[in-house]
mmCIF file of C-alpha atoms in Angstrom:
data_model
loop_
_atom_site.group_PDB
_atom_site.id
_atom_site.type_symbol
_atom_site.label_atom_id
_atom_site.label_comp_id
_atom_site.label_asym_id
_atom_site.label_seq_id
_atom_site.Cartn_x
_atom_site.Cartn_y
_atom_site.Cartn_z
ATOM 1 C CA MET Q 1269 29.197 -0.390 30.308
ATOM 2 C CA ASN Q 1270 25.534 -0.547 30.650
ATOM 3 C CA TYR Q 1271 23.512 -3.383 29.006
ATOM 4 C CA TRP Q 1272 21.280 -1.414 26.995
ATOM 5 C CA LEU Q 1273 23.834 0.115 25.226
ATOM 6 C CA LEU Q 1274 25.863 -3.068 24.528
ATOM 7 C CA LEU Q 1275 22.965 -4.664 22.890
ATOM 8 C CA VAL Q 1276 22.172 -1.260 21.083
ATOM 9 C CA LEU Q 1277 25.901 -1.226 19.631
ATOM 10 C CA TYR Q 1278 25.074 -5.305 19.098
ATOM 11 C CA LEU Q 1279 22.482 -4.913 16.646
ATOM 12 C CA LEU Q 1280 23.737 -1.455 15.319
ATOM 13 C CA PRO Q 1281 25.692 -3.388 12.487
ATOM 14 C CA LEU Q 1282 22.452 -5.285 11.598
ATOM 15 C CA ALA Q 1283 19.896 -2.522 10.985
ATOM 16 C CA ARG Q 1284 19.726 -0.122 7.809
ATOM 17 C CA PRO Q 1285 18.799 3.410 8.633
ATOM 18 C CA ASP Q 1286 16.571 3.216 5.458
ATOM 19 C CA ALA Q 1287 14.287 -0.221 6.950
ATOM 20 C CA ALA Q 1288 11.250 -0.872 7.497
ATOM 21 C CA SER Q 1289 10.303 -3.015 9.710
ATOM 22 C CA LYS Q 1290 6.324 -3.992 8.709
ATOM 23 C CA TYR Q 1291 5.845 -3.596 5.026
ATOM 24 C CA SER Q 1292 1.840 -3.140 3.064
ATOM 25 C CA THR Q 1293 -0.086 -3.436 -0.065
ATOM 26 C CA ARG Q 1294 -3.544 -2.834 -0.893
ATOM 27 C CA THR Q 1295 -2.901 -3.083 -4.759
ATOM 28 C CA GLY Q 1296 -1.185 -7.405 -4.790
ATOM 29 C CA MET Q 1297 -1.397 -10.020 -7.355
ATOM 30 C CA ILE Q 1298 -3.037 -13.321 -6.621
ATOM 31 C CA SER Q 1299 -3.617 -15.532 -9.899
ATOM 32 C CA PHE Q 1300 -4.637 -18.865 -10.690
ATOM 33 C CA PHE Q 1301 -4.773 -21.476 -13.249
ATOM 34 C CA SER Q 1302 -5.431 -23.921 -14.602
ATOM 35 C CA SER Q 1303 -5.247 -26.552 -17.651
ATOM 36 C CA THR Q 1304 -6.777 -30.197 -18.855
ATOM 37 C CA PHE Q 1305 -6.885 -31.042 -22.101
ATOM 38 C CA ILE Q 1306 -10.018 -29.596 -22.815
ATOM 39 C CA GLU Q 1307 -9.821 -26.372 -22.140
ATOM 40 C CA ASP Q 1308 -6.814 -23.681 -19.981
ATOM 41 C CA ILE Q 1309 -8.436 -21.146 -17.107
ATOM 42 C CA GLU Q 1310 -6.655 -18.663 -15.853
ATOM 43 C CA ALA Q 1311 -8.481 -15.582 -13.618
ATOM 44 C CA HIS Q 1312 -6.162 -12.483 -11.978
ATOM 45 C CA ASN Q 1313 -7.067 -10.427 -9.499
ATOM 46 C CA ASN Q 1314 -5.241 -7.086 -8.430
ATOM 47 C CA GLN Q 1315 -7.656 -5.977 -5.182
ATOM 48 C CA VAL Q 1316 -5.693 -8.222 -2.646
ATOM 49 C CA GLY Q 1317 -4.734 -6.546 0.887
ATOM 50 C CA ALA Q 1318 -1.199 -7.432 2.577
ATOM 51 C CA LEU Q 1319 1.223 -7.201 5.295
ATOM 52 C CA LEU Q 1320 4.123 -9.206 5.719
ATOM 53 C CA ASP Q 1321 6.465 -7.656 9.317
ATOM 54 C CA LEU Q 1322 9.860 -8.980 9.567
ATOM 55 C CA THR Q 1323 10.147 -8.671 13.177
ATOM 56 C CA SER Q 1324 8.247 -10.989 13.670
ATOM 57 C CA GLY Q 1325 8.038 -13.442 10.169
ATOM 58 C CA GLN Q 1326 4.182 -12.789 10.365
ATOM 59 C CA VAL Q 1327 2.299 -13.094 6.982
ATOM 60 C CA ALA Q 1328 -1.177 -12.105 6.825
ATOM 61 C CA PHE Q 1329 -3.179 -11.374 2.979
ATOM 62 C CA SER Q 1330 -6.865 -11.063 2.271
ATOM 63 C CA VAL Q 1331 -8.382 -11.445 -1.640
ATOM 64 C CA THR Q 1332 -11.960 -10.158 -2.523
ATOM 65 C CA MET Q 1333 -13.425 -12.529 -4.387
ATOM 66 C CA LYS Q 1334 -15.119 -11.182 -6.719
ATOM 67 C CA ALA Q 1335 -12.154 -9.472 -7.925
ATOM 68 C CA PHE Q 1336 -10.707 -11.746 -10.107
ATOM 69 C CA GLN Q 1337 -10.816 -11.069 -13.990
ATOM 70 C CA PHE Q 1338 -11.372 -13.357 -16.431
ATOM 71 C CA LYS Q 1339 -10.786 -13.439 -20.301
ATOM 72 C CA ARG Q 1340 -14.814 -14.729 -20.625
ATOM 73 C CA THR Q 1341 -17.735 -12.785 -18.234
ATOM 74 C CA LEU Q 1342 -19.827 -16.225 -18.171
ATOM 75 C CA MET Q 1343 -16.493 -18.330 -16.359
ATOM 76 C CA GLN Q 1344 -16.252 -15.200 -14.142
ATOM 77 C CA GLU Q 1345 -20.114 -15.494 -13.469
ATOM 78 C CA HIS Q 1346 -19.837 -19.255 -12.805
ATOM 79 C CA PHE Q 1347 -17.099 -18.590 -10.688
ATOM 80 C CA ASN Q 1348 -17.933 -16.579 -8.407
ATOM 81 C CA GLU Q 1349 -21.852 -18.002 -8.106
ATOM 82 C CA ASN Q 1350 -21.042 -21.474 -8.625
ATOM 83 C CA TYR Q 1351 -17.825 -22.420 -7.335
ATOM 84 C CA ILE Q 1352 -16.171 -19.988 -5.053
ATOM 85 C CA GLU Q 1353 -20.069 -18.518 -3.895
ATOM 86 C CA SER Q 1354 -19.025 -15.185 -3.798
ATOM 87 C CA ASP Q 1355 -21.785 -13.909 -1.439
ATOM 88 C CA LYS Q 1356 -21.267 -16.421 1.166
ATOM 89 C CA PHE Q 1357 -17.139 -16.267 1.205
ATOM 90 C CA PRO Q 1358 -16.263 -13.209 -0.286
ATOM 91 C CA ARG Q 1359 -12.481 -12.834 1.066
ATOM 92 C CA SER Q 1360 -9.891 -15.607 0.806
ATOM 93 C CA THR Q 1361 -7.686 -14.996 3.366
ATOM 94 C CA PHE Q 1362 -3.855 -16.283 4.585
ATOM 95 C CA ALA Q 1363 -2.304 -15.568 8.240
ATOM 96 C CA GLY Q 1364 0.870 -17.145 8.947
ATOM 97 C CA LYS Q 1365 4.175 -17.079 9.377
ATOM 98 C CA LEU Q 1366 7.652 -16.308 7.575
ATOM 99 C CA LEU Q 1367 9.953 -19.979 8.709
ATOM 100 C CA ASN Q 1368 13.891 -19.807 9.474
ATOM 101 C CA PHE Q 1369 13.858 -16.241 7.926
ATOM 102 C CA GLN Q 1370 15.805 -13.305 9.481
ATOM 103 C CA PRO Q 1371 15.574 -10.250 8.693
ATOM 104 C CA THR Q 1372 19.560 -9.789 7.904
ATOM 105 C CA GLN Q 1373 19.017 -11.778 4.402
ATOM 106 C CA LEU Q 1374 17.704 -9.146 2.511
ATOM 107 C CA ASN Q 1375 20.366 -7.166 2.636
ATOM 108 C CA GLN Q 1376 21.771 -9.649 -0.349
ATOM 109 C CA PRO Q 1377 21.235 -8.574 -3.388
ATOM 110 C CA GLY Q 1378 18.504 -10.924 -5.282
ATOM 111 C CA PRO Q 1379 15.791 -12.855 -4.544
ATOM 112 C CA GLN Q 1380 15.658 -14.949 -0.518
ATOM 113 C CA GLU Q 1381 14.505 -17.966 -1.186
ATOM 114 C CA VAL Q 1382 11.761 -17.986 1.855
ATOM 115 C CA GLN Q 1383 9.101 -21.080 3.673
ATOM 116 C CA VAL Q 1384 6.266 -19.965 4.912
ATOM 117 C CA GLU Q 1385 3.140 -21.575 7.169
ATOM 118 C CA GLY Q 1386 0.084 -20.981 8.271
ATOM 119 C CA ASP Q 1387 -3.590 -20.843 7.044
ATOM 120 C CA LEU Q 1388 -5.445 -20.723 4.483
ATOM 121 C CA THR Q 1389 -9.135 -19.968 4.228
ATOM 122 C CA ILE Q 1390 -10.905 -19.990 0.735
ATOM 123 C CA HIS Q 1391 -14.554 -21.249 0.357
ATOM 124 C CA GLY Q 1392 -14.906 -21.546 4.108
ATOM 125 C CA VAL Q 1393 -12.436 -23.971 4.645
ATOM 126 C CA LYS Q 1394 -9.091 -23.097 6.508
ATOM 127 C CA ARG Q 1395 -6.459 -25.498 6.053
ATOM 128 C CA HIS Q 1396 -3.323 -25.645 7.055
ATOM 129 C CA ILE Q 1397 -0.480 -25.236 3.907
ATOM 130 C CA LYS Q 1398 3.745 -25.028 3.883
ATOM 131 C CA VAL Q 1399 4.957 -23.751 0.910
ATOM 132 C CA PRO Q 1400 8.398 -21.475 -1.202
ATOM 133 C CA GLY Q 1401 8.530 -17.939 -1.787
ATOM 134 C CA THR Q 1402 10.536 -15.696 -2.053
ATOM 135 C CA LEU Q 1403 11.740 -11.507 -1.014
ATOM 136 C CA GLU Q 1404 13.391 -9.426 -2.274
ATOM 137 C CA LEU Q 1405 14.144 -6.331 -0.106
ATOM 138 C CA LYS Q 1406 14.882 -3.750 -3.987
ATOM 139 C CA GLY Q 1407 14.854 0.220 -2.675
ATOM 140 C CA ASN Q 1408 11.919 0.652 -0.957
ATOM 141 C CA GLN Q 1409 9.594 -1.878 -1.634
ATOM 142 C CA LEU Q 1410 9.589 -5.232 -0.649
ATOM 143 C CA LEU Q 1411 8.644 -7.990 -3.281
ATOM 144 C CA ALA Q 1412 7.240 -11.323 -1.482
ATOM 145 C CA LYS Q 1413 6.945 -13.869 -4.021
ATOM 146 C CA SER Q 1414 4.971 -17.085 -4.547
ATOM 147 C CA LYS Q 1415 4.024 -20.315 -6.557
ATOM 148 C CA PHE Q 1416 1.513 -23.338 -5.081
ATOM 149 C CA ILE Q 1417 -0.535 -25.582 -6.170
ATOM 150 C CA VAL Q 1418 -4.405 -26.047 -4.663
ATOM 151 C CA ALA Q 1419 -7.558 -28.657 -5.150
ATOM 152 C CA PRO Q 1420 -10.401 -26.658 -5.437
ATOM 153 C CA ALA Q 1421 -11.483 -30.663 -3.588
ATOM 154 C CA ASP Q 1422 -9.526 -29.400 0.209
ATOM 155 C CA TYR Q 1423 -11.876 -26.679 0.211
ATOM 156 C CA ASN Q 1424 -15.052 -28.456 0.217
ATOM 157 C CA ILE Q 1425 -15.818 -26.436 -3.903
ATOM 158 C CA GLU Q 1426 -18.249 -28.924 -5.216
ATOM 159 C CA ILE Q 1427 -17.805 -28.841 -9.530
ATOM 160 C CA PRO Q 1428 -20.953 -29.502 -11.524
ATOM 161 C CA ALA Q 1429 -20.543 -33.388 -13.261
ATOM 162 C CA LEU Q 1430 -21.466 -31.173 -16.724
ATOM 163 C CA VAL Q 1431 -17.925 -29.191 -16.333
ATOM 164 C CA ARG Q 1432 -16.049 -31.308 -14.351
ATOM 165 C CA GLU Q 1433 -13.292 -32.225 -17.113
ATOM 166 C CA ASN Q 1434 -13.167 -28.201 -18.047
ATOM 167 C CA ILE Q 1435 -11.929 -27.693 -14.892
ATOM 168 C CA ALA Q 1436 -8.138 -29.638 -13.607
ATOM 169 C CA LYS Q 1437 -8.107 -31.103 -10.210
ATOM 170 C CA THR Q 1438 -5.945 -29.281 -8.668
ATOM 171 C CA VAL Q 1439 -4.497 -25.399 -9.588
ATOM 172 C CA GLU Q 1440 -1.655 -23.573 -9.816
ATOM 173 C CA VAL Q 1441 -1.978 -20.408 -7.477
ATOM 174 C CA THR Q 1442 1.143 -17.938 -8.177
ATOM 175 C CA VAL Q 1443 1.433 -14.609 -5.345
ATOM 176 C CA SER Q 1444 2.785 -10.890 -6.093
ATOM 177 C CA LEU Q 1445 3.339 -8.292 -3.915
ATOM 178 C CA ALA Q 1446 5.120 -5.194 -4.422
ATOM 179 C CA CYS Q 1447 4.908 -3.700 -1.005
ATOM 180 C CA GLU Q 1448 6.261 -0.074 1.394
ATOM 181 C CA PRO Q 1449 6.935 0.728 4.285
ATOM 182 C CA ALA Q 1450 3.351 0.326 6.692
ATOM 183 C CA PRO Q 1451 3.107 3.780 8.592
ATOM 184 C CA GLN Q 1452 4.837 3.109 11.971
ATOM 185 C CA GLN Q 1453 2.052 3.371 14.318
ATOM 186 C CA PRO Q 1454 3.308 5.823 17.009
#
């Protein structure tokens, strides 16, 4: 029997005819939350571009920093001008890989726990991180979620002494992506 035919027959039960291997979005959501005894600071951004390749396990996303929306305009101005310096560092990015992940895990119902490891670049500083997350195939969409902690000091984000007590030393970041199958390349 032909080797290729054996390989196809072996892999056939693992493949879902409607399953794609690459998923993407341009409207993902990232939010962050900082809490101190003085005030809570929260911002949301739904201009997140992301690509997930289930075959290779590669994960990448890019965030426009000026797209973060705060409840107060003054907070947004300070974030963009004084802290994150959005004109100088307009984007934050992540490029990494799913660890110990097999696409067949998504055949099970509900969110599947994953670990993601890679390089997070904020404010021009790249740091290697490892964070937990979940993946779920729901209909034609791949839902990806993660929640992790970032320390602004790790990314050379300086907080002026005058407002240092208003901003927590660590910030909780939440990522929520609803990705569609990416167009297949010929």
